[in-house]
Amino acid sequence: MHSASLQLDYVSSDELAMRSESWWSNVLGVVGFEKPPRLDPARVPVTASMTPSLGSSDNLCEVWRVAGGHEGPLATASLQQGRVHYRYCDELLFGSITIDEVGVQSHGSAALHRATMTAYQEIFAVLRATQHRHLIRVWNYLPEINREADGNERYRHFNSARQAAFRDSGRSTVGTVPAASALGSPPGSPLSIYFLASRQPPKMIENPRQTSAYHYPPKFGVHSPIFSRACVLSESIGTNLFVSGTASIVGHETIHHGDVTAQTRETLANIDALLDEANRIVGTRYSLDALKFKVYVRQPTDLGAIESALAVSLNASTSIVYVQADVCREDLLVEIEATGESSGAIGRA
Ligand code: 3EB
C-alpha cells in the first residue's frame, strides 16, 4: 500500500473555502478554535477545541492532511461510529468526539468521569474496528479544568477516568502511551477530544529534564496523567514528530511561579531537550525552527511577553498560533505543543 506523509496547516475558514476538490480528498480532519468551523461534516470530520484563538487570525482552523507522491484520494469517506467522527488513510486515522457533561446521567465530578470514560471507550472501539491500533497523539479539552468538584480539581477527576479507560481496554498506562495535550475550555463547553492513530507503532520519547507524567508523585493526583512527552512516527517517505503540551516543569515541579517570560523560556528549553532526545533515538534532525507551534496562554494580557520570549529563540517565519486556555496546573501560565512535519532525513540503521 501507499505511504503518505502527514501535514499540518493553520488556515482561515475563508481560505479553506477556496481549496480544490482533490485537496479536500486528502484532508483527514479540521479543528476549529472557539467554535466548529462551518464545513460539511459529511465531507470531513469537523470539531473544535472551544478555546478562542488570540491575535489577528479570525476563523482559524487546524487542518490535518495527508500528502502522497501520487494521484488520487488517499483517504476514506468521512465516517462515524458511535459519537466518534473519523477519516483515515492506510497508515493514519484522525478522529474526534465531543460529549456534553450535562447530557450524561450523573452529576458533579461523576459526570466528567463518565463522559471521559465513554469518550475513550468509543475512541478505542474505532481503533479496534479500523486496525489503527496505535493512539499516537491526543488533544483533550475539558471545561473549567482547574475548578474544584467534590473535593478535587476537575483535571484530576479527568486523569482518574482517562487512566481507568486505558486500563479497562487492556492498554498500557506507562511507556507506550500517546503524546497529548490537556487544556481547559470555557464553562458550558462539551468535553472535546480529537486524536491521531496509526497502524505502525510510533517511537515514544521522554524528556531527560522531566519526570515522566505517568510517574508523577501522588501529590499531583492519585491517578497520574497518561501521556508521553513526544512521539515520532516514521514512514517510508518521511517522519512526523508530535510534541505534547509542554510547560515550565523541571523534574515534576513547576518552576518560575508568576514569571511568564521565564516560564516560556523554560518551556522552550524542555522542547529543545526533547528534540535532542528524539534526534538521538530516531536519527531525525528536527530543530526548533522546523516545528509548528500552538501556544496556550492562560491570561491574554501575557500574550506580548510570551511572543517576545519566543522571538529570542525562534526565527520570524516560524508558524505559531496562540490560544487562550487554562493550563492544567494553577501555577502554569503557558503551555506549548509542537508538530514536526515530514522530514526526509531519517537515518535508519
Ligand atoms: C505537564 O507537563 C503539563 O494531561 O494529557 C501537558 C500535556 C500537560 C498533556 C495531559 C498535561 C497533559 O504535566 C500538563
Short mmCIF file of N, CA and C and ligand atoms in Angstrom, two decimals, residues 140 155 159 162 180-182 216 225 227 229 244-245 247 249 328 332 335, ligand 1:
data_model
loop_
_atom_site.label_atom_id
_atom_site.label_comp_id
_atom_site.label_asym_id
_atom_site.label_seq_id
_atom_site.Cartn_x
_atom_site.Cartn_y
_atom_site.Cartn_z
N ASN A 140 -6.99 16.91 24.50
CA ASN A 140 -8.11 16.84 25.44
C ASN A 140 -8.49 18.25 25.88
N TYR A 155 -9.35 18.49 36.62
CA TYR A 155 -8.28 17.83 35.85
C TYR A 155 -7.91 16.49 36.48
N ASN A 159 -8.06 12.79 34.95
CA ASN A 159 -6.93 11.86 34.95
C ASN A 159 -7.32 10.48 35.46
N ARG A 162 -9.40 8.88 32.63
CA ARG A 162 -8.56 8.51 31.48
C ARG A 162 -7.75 7.26 31.79
N ALA A 180 0.17 13.93 24.19
CA ALA A 180 -1.13 14.55 24.45
C ALA A 180 -0.99 16.01 24.86
N SER A 181 -2.14 16.68 24.82
CA SER A 181 -2.30 17.98 25.46
C SER A 181 -3.60 17.91 26.24
N ALA A 182 -3.68 18.63 27.36
CA ALA A 182 -4.93 18.71 28.13
C ALA A 182 -5.09 20.14 28.62
N TYR A 216 4.43 10.81 37.77
CA TYR A 216 4.33 11.93 38.70
C TYR A 216 3.98 11.39 40.09
N PRO A 225 -1.40 11.49 35.08
CA PRO A 225 -1.80 11.74 33.69
C PRO A 225 -1.13 10.70 32.78
N PHE A 227 0.31 10.24 29.45
CA PHE A 227 0.81 10.71 28.16
C PHE A 227 2.33 10.61 28.10
N ARG A 229 5.89 12.37 26.52
CA ARG A 229 6.32 13.76 26.24
C ARG A 229 6.33 14.06 24.75
N SER A 244 4.08 16.80 22.88
CA SER A 244 2.95 17.02 23.78
C SER A 244 2.95 18.44 24.31
N GLY A 245 1.84 18.84 24.88
CA GLY A 245 1.79 20.09 25.62
C GLY A 245 2.95 20.09 26.60
N ALA A 247 5.37 22.45 29.44
CA ALA A 247 5.28 23.63 30.30
C ALA A 247 6.56 23.80 31.11
N ILE A 249 8.02 22.91 33.71
CA ILE A 249 8.14 21.89 34.75
C ILE A 249 9.52 21.25 34.60
N CYS A 328 -3.30 23.02 32.98
CA CYS A 328 -3.79 22.07 33.98
C CYS A 328 -3.11 22.12 35.35
N LEU A 332 0.77 27.27 36.26
CA LEU A 332 1.34 27.35 34.91
C LEU A 332 0.62 28.42 34.10
N GLU A 335 1.54 26.96 28.07
CA GLU A 335 1.87 25.59 27.67
C GLU A 335 2.04 25.60 26.15
C1 3EB B 1 2.63 18.70 32.30
O1 3EB B 1 3.75 18.61 31.78
C2 3EB B 1 1.78 19.83 31.84
O2 3EB B 1 -2.80 15.50 30.94
O3 3EB B 1 -2.66 14.99 28.82
C3 3EB B 1 0.77 18.55 29.30
C4 3EB B 1 0.44 17.68 28.28
C5 3EB B 1 0.08 18.50 30.50
C6 3EB B 1 -0.59 16.74 28.44
C7 3EB B 1 -2.31 15.65 29.80
C8 3EB B 1 -0.94 17.56 30.65
C9 3EB B 1 -1.27 16.68 29.64
O4 3EB B 1 2.24 17.95 33.20
C10 3EB B 1 0.38 19.46 31.61
#
